[in-house]
PDB file of C-alpha atoms in Angstrom:
ATOM      1  CA  PRO A   1     124.825-145.984-122.857  1.00  0.00           C
ATOM      2  CA  THR A   2     124.217-148.202-125.714  1.00  0.00           C
ATOM      3  CA  LEU A   3     121.206-149.631-127.349  1.00  0.00           C
ATOM      4  CA  TYR A   4     121.175-152.685-129.302  1.00  0.00           C
ATOM      5  CA  VAL A   5     118.965-153.006-132.442  1.00  0.00           C
ATOM      6  CA  TYR A   6     117.689-156.485-133.700  1.00  0.00           C
ATOM      7  CA  ASP A   7     116.066-157.964-136.346  1.00  0.00           C
ATOM      8  CA  VAL A   8     113.368-160.215-134.547  1.00  0.00           C
ATOM      9  CA  GLU A   9     113.023-162.506-137.424  1.00  0.00           C
ATOM     10  CA  THR A  10     116.489-163.313-138.001  1.00  0.00           C
ATOM     11  CA  ASN A  11     117.897-162.354-134.457  1.00  0.00           C
ATOM     12  CA  GLU A  12     120.391-160.514-136.096  1.00  0.00           C
ATOM     13  CA  LEU A  13     122.444-157.612-134.333  1.00  0.00           C
ATOM     14  CA  LEU A  14     121.515-154.559-136.767  1.00  0.00           C
ATOM     15  CA  GLU A  15     123.367-151.806-134.786  1.00  0.00           C
ATOM     16  CA  GLN A  16     124.539-150.455-131.826  1.00  0.00           C
ATOM     17  CA  ILE A  17     123.903-146.925-130.895  1.00  0.00           C
ATOM     18  CA  ASN A  18     125.125-145.148-128.224  1.00  0.00           C
ATOM     19  CA  THR A  19     122.886-142.553-126.278  1.00  0.00           C
ATOM     20  CA  THR A  20     123.838-139.450-124.327  1.00  0.00           C
ATOM     21  CA  HIS A  21     123.296-141.120-120.919  1.00  0.00           C
ATOM     22  CA  GLN A  22     122.870-144.408-119.145  1.00  0.00           C
ATOM     23  CA  GLY A  23     120.067-146.322-118.320  1.00  0.00           C
ATOM     24  CA  PRO A  24     117.513-144.431-120.468  1.00  0.00           C
ATOM     25  CA  ARG A  25     113.621-145.624-120.083  1.00  0.00           C
ATOM     26  CA  LEU A  26     112.474-146.746-123.616  1.00  0.00           C
ATOM     27  CA  TYR A  27     109.138-146.301-125.346  1.00  0.00           C
ATOM     28  CA  THR A  28     107.634-147.031-128.982  1.00  0.00           C
ATOM     29  CA  SER A  29     106.741-144.292-130.833  1.00  0.00           C
ATOM     30  CA  PRO A  30     102.879-144.258-131.821  1.00  0.00           C
ATOM     31  CA  GLU A  31     103.561-146.130-135.384  1.00  0.00           C
ATOM     32  CA  GLY A  32     106.813-147.804-134.133  1.00  0.00           C
ATOM     33  CA  ARG A  33     109.359-146.546-136.227  1.00  0.00           C
ATOM     34  CA  TYR A  34     111.141-144.630-133.405  1.00  0.00           C
ATOM     35  CA  ALA A  35     112.337-145.654-129.810  1.00  0.00           C
ATOM     36  CA  ILE A  36     111.977-142.984-127.685  1.00  0.00           C
ATOM     37  CA  ALA A  37     114.671-143.001-124.877  1.00  0.00           C
ATOM     38  CA  THR A  38     114.048-140.381-121.821  1.00  0.00           C
ATOM     39  CA  PHE A  39     116.289-139.552-119.555  1.00  0.00           C
ATOM     40  CA  ARG A  40     114.500-138.197-116.294  1.00  0.00           C
ATOM     41  CA  GLU A  41     117.178-136.829-114.130  1.00  0.00           C
ATOM     42  CA  GLN A  42     119.401-135.287-117.449  1.00  0.00           C
ATOM     43  CA  ASN A  43     116.194-133.549-118.532  1.00  0.00           C
ATOM     44  CA  LEU A  44     116.546-135.163-121.975  1.00  0.00           C
ATOM     45  CA  VAL A  45     114.802-136.979-124.548  1.00  0.00           C
ATOM     46  CA  GLU A  46     116.116-138.818-127.820  1.00  0.00           C
ATOM     47  CA  PHE A  47     114.962-140.356-130.720  1.00  0.00           C
ATOM     48  CA  VAL A  48     116.347-143.691-132.152  1.00  0.00           C
ATOM     49  CA  ASP A  49     115.106-144.299-136.045  1.00  0.00           C
ATOM     50  CA  GLY A  50     114.695-147.947-136.225  1.00  0.00           C
ATOM     51  CA  GLY A  51     114.933-147.614-139.999  1.00  0.00           C
ATOM     52  CA  TYR A  52     111.957-149.567-140.618  1.00  0.00           C
ATOM     53  CA  TYR A  53     108.966-147.597-141.821  1.00  0.00           C
ATOM     54  CA  ARG A  54     106.328-147.218-144.623  1.00  0.00           C
ATOM     55  CA  LEU A  55     104.670-144.583-146.629  1.00  0.00           C
ATOM     56  CA  PRO A  56     101.424-144.343-148.643  1.00  0.00           C
ATOM     57  CA  HIS A  57     101.744-144.079-152.158  1.00  0.00           C
ATOM     58  CA  ASP A  58      98.425-144.026-154.519  1.00  0.00           C
ATOM     59  CA  ASP A  59      96.580-147.437-153.244  1.00  0.00           C
ATOM     60  CA  HIS A  60      99.416-149.042-151.454  1.00  0.00           C
ATOM     61  CA  PHE A  61     102.519-148.382-149.140  1.00  0.00           C
ATOM     62  CA  ASP A  62     106.076-148.331-150.039  1.00  0.00           C
ATOM     63  CA  VAL A  63     108.232-150.052-147.358  1.00  0.00           C
ATOM     64  CA  PHE A  64     111.720-148.608-146.460  1.00  0.00           C
ATOM     65  CA  GLU A  65     114.614-150.380-144.658  1.00  0.00           C
ATOM     66  CA  ASN A  66     117.636-148.285-143.562  1.00  0.00           C
ATOM     67  CA  THR A  67     120.121-148.617-141.105  1.00  0.00           C
ATOM     68  CA  PRO A  68     118.900-147.736-137.764  1.00  0.00           C
ATOM     69  CA  SER A  69     120.333-144.638-136.307  1.00  0.00           C
ATOM     70  CA  MET A  70     120.508-141.731-133.749  1.00  0.00           C
ATOM     71  CA  THR A  71     118.381-138.774-134.786  1.00  0.00           C
ATOM     72  CA  ASP A  72     119.210-134.909-134.311  1.00  0.00           C
ATOM     73  CA  PHE A  73     116.057-134.403-132.705  1.00  0.00           C
ATOM     74  CA  GLN A  74     115.839-133.867-129.037  1.00  0.00           C
ATOM     75  CA  LEU A  75     113.528-132.584-126.216  1.00  0.00           C
ATOM     76  CA  THR A  76     115.098-130.998-123.409  1.00  0.00           C
ATOM     77  CA  ASP A  77     112.325-129.814-120.884  1.00  0.00           C
ATOM     78  CA  VAL A  78     112.713-130.856-117.276  1.00  0.00           C
ATOM     79  CA  LYS A  79     111.856-134.408-115.846  1.00  0.00           C
ATOM     80  CA  PRO A  80     109.911-136.275-118.853  1.00  0.00           C
ATOM     81  CA  THR A  81     108.470-139.038-117.124  1.00  0.00           C
ATOM     82  CA  HIS A  82     105.076-140.318-117.857  1.00  0.00           C
ATOM     83  CA  TYR A  83     104.705-141.543-121.784  1.00  0.00           C
ATOM     84  CA  LYS A  84     101.107-142.307-123.107  1.00  0.00           C
ATOM     85  CA  LEU A  85     100.435-143.644-126.514  1.00  0.00           C
ATOM     86  CA  GLY A  86      96.881-142.704-128.132  1.00  0.00           C
ATOM     87  CA  GLY A  87      96.173-144.026-131.518  1.00  0.00           C
ATOM     88  CA  GLU A  88      98.276-142.318-134.083  1.00  0.00           C
ATOM     89  CA  MET A  89     100.015-139.753-131.556  1.00  0.00           C
ATOM     90  CA  SER A  90     101.824-139.904-127.847  1.00  0.00           C
ATOM     91  CA  ALA A  91     101.872-137.354-125.035  1.00  0.00           C
ATOM     92  CA  LEU A  92     104.831-137.073-122.643  1.00  0.00           C
ATOM     93  CA  PHE A  93     104.397-135.297-119.678  1.00  0.00           C
ATOM     94  CA  PHE A  94     107.348-133.110-118.214  1.00  0.00           C
ATOM     95  CA  ASP A  95     107.478-132.971-114.379  1.00  0.00           C
ATOM     96  CA  GLY A  96     109.183-129.808-114.030  1.00  0.00           C
ATOM     97  CA  ASP A  97     111.206-128.925-110.879  1.00  0.00           C
ATOM     98  CA  GLU A  98     109.901-127.509-107.838  1.00  0.00           C
ATOM     99  CA  ASP A  99     113.297-126.766-106.375  1.00  0.00           C
ATOM    100  CA  SER A 100     114.787-124.987-109.350  1.00  0.00           C
ATOM    101  CA  GLY A 101     111.262-123.301-110.196  1.00  0.00           C
ATOM    102  CA  ALA A 102     110.951-125.104-113.736  1.00  0.00           C
ATOM    103  CA  ASN A 103     107.393-125.651-114.530  1.00  0.00           C
ATOM    104  CA  ALA A 104     105.600-128.818-115.982  1.00  0.00           C
ATOM    105  CA  GLY A 105     104.959-129.175-119.637  1.00  0.00           C
ATOM    106  CA  LEU A 106     102.858-131.593-122.225  1.00  0.00           C
ATOM    107  CA  ALA A 107     104.011-132.533-125.527  1.00  0.00           C
ATOM    108  CA  LEU A 108     102.214-134.193-128.245  1.00  0.00           C
ATOM    109  CA  MET A 109     104.154-136.178-130.912  1.00  0.00           C
ATOM    110  CA  SER A 110     103.608-138.440-133.890  1.00  0.00           C
ATOM    111  CA  ASP A 111     105.752-140.415-136.072  1.00  0.00           C
ATOM    112  CA  GLU A 112     105.457-137.968-138.675  1.00  0.00           C
ATOM    113  CA  SER A 113     106.077-134.657-136.294  1.00  0.00           C
ATOM    114  CA  ILE A 114     109.392-136.665-134.932  1.00  0.00           C
ATOM    115  CA  ALA A 115     110.670-137.255-138.589  1.00  0.00           C
ATOM    116  CA  GLU A 116     110.122-133.586-139.133  1.00  0.00           C
ATOM    117  CA  SER A 117     112.266-132.679-135.860  1.00  0.00           C
ATOM    118  CA  LYS A 118     109.139-131.127-134.091  1.00  0.00           C
ATOM    119  CA  ILE A 119     106.141-131.737-131.744  1.00  0.00           C
ATOM    120  CA  LEU A 120     102.493-131.232-132.777  1.00  0.00           C
ATOM    121  CA  ALA A 121     101.231-129.494-129.747  1.00  0.00           C
ATOM    122  CA  LYS A 122     102.669-128.112-126.186  1.00  0.00           C
ATOM    123  CA  GLN A 123     100.824-127.127-123.041  1.00  0.00           C
ATOM    124  CA  ASP A 124     102.659-125.592-120.198  1.00  0.00           C
ATOM    125  CA  PHE A 125     101.507-125.370-116.670  1.00  0.00           C
ATOM    126  CA  ASP A 126     102.460-122.472-114.169  1.00  0.00           C
ATOM    127  CA  TYR A 127     104.110-125.032-111.502  1.00  0.00           C
ATOM    128  CA  ALA A 128     105.897-128.119-111.428  1.00  0.00           C
ATOM    129  CA  VAL A 129     103.721-131.453-110.887  1.00  0.00           C
ATOM    130  CA  HIS A 130     104.006-135.024-111.471  1.00  0.00           C
ATOM    131  CA  GLY A 131     101.423-135.367-113.756  1.00  0.00           C
ATOM    132  CA  THR A 132     100.126-137.820-116.602  1.00  0.00           C
ATOM    133  CA  ALA A 133      97.813-137.586-119.882  1.00  0.00           C
ATOM    134  CA  GLU A 134      95.389-139.320-122.265  1.00  0.00           C
ATOM    135  CA  ILE A 135      94.752-138.796-125.880  1.00  0.00           C
ATOM    136  CA  ARG A 136      91.196-139.057-126.985  1.00  0.00           C
ATOM    137  CA  GLY A 137      91.401-137.945-130.650  1.00  0.00           C
ATOM    138  CA  ASP A 138      91.647-134.169-130.551  1.00  0.00           C
ATOM    139  CA  TYR A 139      91.493-133.949-126.841  1.00  0.00           C
ATOM    140  CA  VAL A 140      93.682-134.518-124.253  1.00  0.00           C
ATOM    141  CA  LEU A 141      92.799-135.284-120.667  1.00  0.00           C
ATOM    142  CA  THR A 142      95.615-134.357-118.194  1.00  0.00           C
ATOM    143  CA  THR A 143      96.088-133.319-114.700  1.00  0.00           C
ATOM    144  CA  VAL A 144      96.363-130.222-112.492  1.00  0.00           C
ATOM    145  CA  LYS A 145      96.624-128.732-109.182  1.00  0.00           C
ATOM    146  CA  SER A 146      93.603-127.132-107.584  1.00  0.00           C
ATOM    147  CA  LYS A 147      94.240-123.556-106.093  1.00  0.00           C
ATOM    148  CA  GLY A 148      96.052-124.175-102.976  1.00  0.00           C
ATOM    149  CA  ASN A 149      97.372-127.639-103.594  1.00  0.00           C
ATOM    150  CA  THR A 150     101.226-127.336-102.609  1.00  0.00           C
ATOM    151  CA  ALA A 151     102.025-131.038-103.161  1.00  0.00           C
ATOM    152  CA  PHE A 152     103.771-132.574-106.067  1.00  0.00           C
ATOM    153  CA  LEU A 153     100.624-134.806-107.008  1.00  0.00           C
ATOM    154  CA  PRO A 154      97.991-133.361-108.594  1.00  0.00           C
ATOM    155  CA  ASP A 155      94.202-133.580-107.491  1.00  0.00           C
ATOM    156  CA  ASN A 156      92.239-132.644-110.562  1.00  0.00           C
ATOM    157  CA  ILE A 157      91.723-133.438-114.068  1.00  0.00           C
ATOM    158  CA  VAL A 158      91.308-131.172-117.017  1.00  0.00           C
ATOM    159  CA  LEU A 159      89.989-131.746-120.507  1.00  0.00           C
ATOM    160  CA  LEU A 160      92.024-129.890-123.354  1.00  0.00           C
ATOM    161  CA  HIS A 161      91.061-129.304-127.003  1.00  0.00           C
ATOM    162  CA  ARG A 162      93.853-129.311-129.392  1.00  0.00           C
ATOM    163  CA  HIS A 163      94.065-126.466-131.598  1.00  0.00           C
ATOM    164  CA  ASP A 164      96.900-126.668-134.094  1.00  0.00           C
ATOM    165  CA  ASP A 165     100.095-126.374-132.235  1.00  0.00           C
ATOM    166  CA  HIS A 166      98.300-125.578-128.618  1.00  0.00           C
ATOM    167  CA  PHE A 167      95.222-126.848-126.450  1.00  0.00           C
ATOM    168  CA  HIS A 168      92.114-124.533-125.397  1.00  0.00           C
ATOM    169  CA  GLN A 169      91.158-125.666-121.735  1.00  0.00           C
ATOM    170  CA  GLU A 170      87.424-127.039-122.345  1.00  0.00           C
ATOM    171  CA  GLN A 171      86.870-128.075-118.435  1.00  0.00           C
ATOM    172  CA  VAL A 172      87.981-128.993-115.043  1.00  0.00           C
ATOM    173  CA  PHE A 173      86.036-131.988-113.946  1.00  0.00           C
ATOM    174  CA  ASP A 174      84.154-131.371-110.652  1.00  0.00           C
ATOM    175  CA  VAL A 175      85.376-134.738-108.971  1.00  0.00           C
ATOM    176  CA  SER A 176      88.505-134.664-107.414  1.00  0.00           C
ATOM    177  CA  CYS A 177      91.245-137.027-107.533  1.00  0.00           C
ATOM    178  CA  PRO A 178      93.793-136.369-104.400  1.00  0.00           C
ATOM    179  CA  ASP A 179      96.987-137.560-104.821  1.00  0.00           C
ATOM    180  CA  LEU A 180      96.581-138.620-108.281  1.00  0.00           C
ATOM    181  CA  HIS A 181      98.894-141.118-109.757  1.00  0.00           C
ATOM    182  CA  GLY A 182      98.513-143.577-112.847  1.00  0.00           C
ATOM    183  CA  SER A 183      95.836-143.513-115.564  1.00  0.00           C
ATOM    184  CA  TYR A 184      94.508-145.883-118.264  1.00  0.00           C
ATOM    185  CA  GLN A 185      91.909-145.830-121.000  1.00  0.00           C
ATOM    186  CA  ASN A 186      89.701-148.372-122.939  1.00  0.00           C
ATOM    187  CA  GLU A 187      87.277-147.811-125.752  1.00  0.00           C
ATOM    188  CA  HIS A 188      84.724-145.717-123.719  1.00  0.00           C
ATOM    189  CA  HIS A 189      86.244-144.565-120.572  1.00  0.00           C
ATOM    190  CA  ILE A 190      89.474-142.801-118.971  1.00  0.00           C
ATOM    191  CA  ALA A 191      90.368-143.754-115.565  1.00  0.00           C
ATOM    192  CA  PHE A 192      92.774-142.117-113.011  1.00  0.00           C
ATOM    193  CA  ALA A 193      93.698-143.282-110.005  1.00  0.00           C
ATOM    194  CA  CYS A 194      93.552-141.425-106.677  1.00  0.00           C
ATOM    195  CA  SER A 195      94.332-142.113-102.729  1.00  0.00           C
ATOM    196  CA  ASP A 196      90.537-142.305-102.152  1.00  0.00           C
ATOM    197  CA  GLY A 197      89.600-144.413-105.527  1.00  0.00           C
ATOM    198  CA  VAL A 198      89.356-144.012-109.039  1.00  0.00           C
ATOM    199  CA  VAL A 199      88.031-141.337-111.105  1.00  0.00           C
ATOM    200  CA  VAL A 200      86.305-142.771-114.262  1.00  0.00           C
ATOM    201  CA  ILE A 201      85.662-140.490-116.985  1.00  0.00           C
ATOM    202  CA  GLU A 202      83.028-141.815-119.662  1.00  0.00           C
ATOM    203  CA  GLN A 203      82.943-140.282-123.392  1.00  0.00           C
ATOM    204  CA  GLU A 204      80.065-139.958-125.330  1.00  0.00           C
ATOM    205  CA  GLY A 205      81.083-138.014-128.495  1.00  0.00           C
ATOM    206  CA  ASP A 206      82.280-134.348-127.318  1.00  0.00           C
ATOM    207  CA  LEU A 207      80.642-135.134-123.848  1.00  0.00           C
ATOM    208  CA  PHE A 208      82.772-136.124-120.976  1.00  0.00           C
ATOM    209  CA  THR A 209      81.116-137.118-117.627  1.00  0.00           C
ATOM    210  CA  ALA A 210      83.254-137.858-114.233  1.00  0.00           C
ATOM    211  CA  SER A 211      82.341-139.862-111.342  1.00  0.00           C
ATOM    212  CA  LYS A 212      84.577-141.645-108.652  1.00  0.00           C
ATOM    213  CA  ILE A 213      84.717-145.492-107.545  1.00  0.00           C
ATOM    214  CA  ALA A 214      85.275-145.445-103.861  1.00  0.00           C
ATOM    215  CA  ASN A 215      88.278-147.501-102.079  1.00  0.00           C
ATOM    216  CA  PRO A 216      86.392-150.384-100.707  1.00  0.00           C
ATOM    217  CA  ASP A 217      86.482-150.604 -97.361  1.00  0.00           C
ATOM    218  CA  SER A 218      88.590-153.903 -97.112  1.00  0.00           C
ATOM    219  CA  MET A 219      91.397-152.034 -98.690  1.00  0.00           C
ATOM    220  CA  PRO A 220      94.315-151.834 -95.996  1.00  0.00           C
ATOM    221  CA  GLU A 221      95.186-148.241 -94.164  1.00  0.00           C
ATOM    222  CA  GLY A 222      98.297-146.983 -96.516  1.00  0.00           C
ATOM    223  CA  VAL A 223      97.066-148.707 -99.577  1.00  0.00           C
ATOM    224  CA  ARG A 224      96.181-147.079-102.777  1.00  0.00           C
ATOM    225  CA  ILE A 225      96.026-147.908-106.635  1.00  0.00           C
ATOM    226  CA  GLY A 226      98.996-146.087-107.888  1.00  0.00           C
ATOM    227  CA  SER A 227      98.717-147.536-111.799  1.00  0.00           C
ATOM    228  CA  LEU A 228      96.480-148.906-113.761  1.00  0.00           C
ATOM    229  CA  ARG A 229      96.304-151.636-116.614  1.00  0.00           C
ATOM    230  CA  GLY A 230      93.890-152.942-119.059  1.00  0.00           C
ATOM    231  CA  HIS A 231      92.371-153.708-122.610  1.00  0.00           C
ATOM    232  CA  MET A 232      90.848-151.385-124.961  1.00  0.00           C
ATOM    233  CA  GLU A 233      87.677-153.575-125.517  1.00  0.00           C
ATOM    234  CA  SER A 234      87.601-154.513-121.643  1.00  0.00           C
ATOM    235  CA  HIS A 235      85.619-152.842-119.366  1.00  0.00           C
ATOM    236  CA  LEU A 236      87.532-154.453-116.552  1.00  0.00           C
ATOM    237  CA  MET A 237      91.111-152.527-115.294  1.00  0.00           C
ATOM    238  CA  ALA A 238      93.689-153.930-113.067  1.00  0.00           C
ATOM    239  CA  GLY A 239      94.544-151.515-110.074  1.00  0.00           C
ATOM    240  CA  MET A 240      97.990-152.134-109.035  1.00  0.00           C
ATOM    241  CA  SER A 241      99.075-151.354-105.268  1.00  0.00           C
ATOM    242  CA  ARG A 242     101.632-152.232-102.660  1.00  0.00           C
ATOM    243  CA  GLY A 243      98.748-154.387-101.111  1.00  0.00           C
ATOM    244  CA  GLY A 244      98.064-156.370-104.291  1.00  0.00           C
ATOM    245  CA  ILE A 245      95.888-156.225-107.559  1.00  0.00           C
ATOM    246  CA  PHE A 246      92.460-155.180-107.441  1.00  0.00           C
ATOM    247  CA  THR A 247      89.694-155.266-110.068  1.00  0.00           C
ATOM    248  CA  VAL A 248      88.432-152.161-111.237  1.00  0.00           C
ATOM    249  CA  ASP A 249      84.857-152.348-112.901  1.00  0.00           C
ATOM    250  CA  LEU A 250      84.341-149.509-115.084  1.00  0.00           C
ATOM    251  CA  GLU A 251      80.474-150.151-115.831  1.00  0.00           C
TER     252      GLU A 251
END
């Protein structure tokens, strides 16, 4: 339950910080000031201030270097899991829990909101689901269950539009994505991995359109892409599966 904070230029150990539980997953806040520690089974998220940050001052930035420390800010929604960066914001999806009846939720945050011990916006769902989210400016593409879907994985993608601290639903895309697991985005496309292929959503301004790239006939039975990786400026993504790595050409 100990985090070690180093200065990478000098290899100096700056601080040892205790977390509440052992074995967190660690993520970087959007602008790099904070380490975000998620404890899925303990329904907890903690935030470590790295102490190194900058603030705008007239025509320049003032740089601050403080001792790294654990902040007082915590999130306690059920099963924090998928964390996604998107520009100056990040999205954290809470899966909820079917057995206890806890519903899923989505929280949007920034370095500035973490410094103020708050989130930017929240979306609550009516069920538990193992979801993900991708941020596109004031829009968020996230995952939902269709009516009658009793599985833990979602099968549809929804477009949300942020309004201050909440979201308005803009559209549910008419291209289904059964057993959705894994997402990634580049400059123009947002991709979601499904059991039968990859749903690709293309953005042109405020217009979002969806299509599907079906699994190739050569894909072995029982194999599906479960996560996606790529680069913002490339139209190719790597689809990771138990059967190997597949190249996904978004164009």
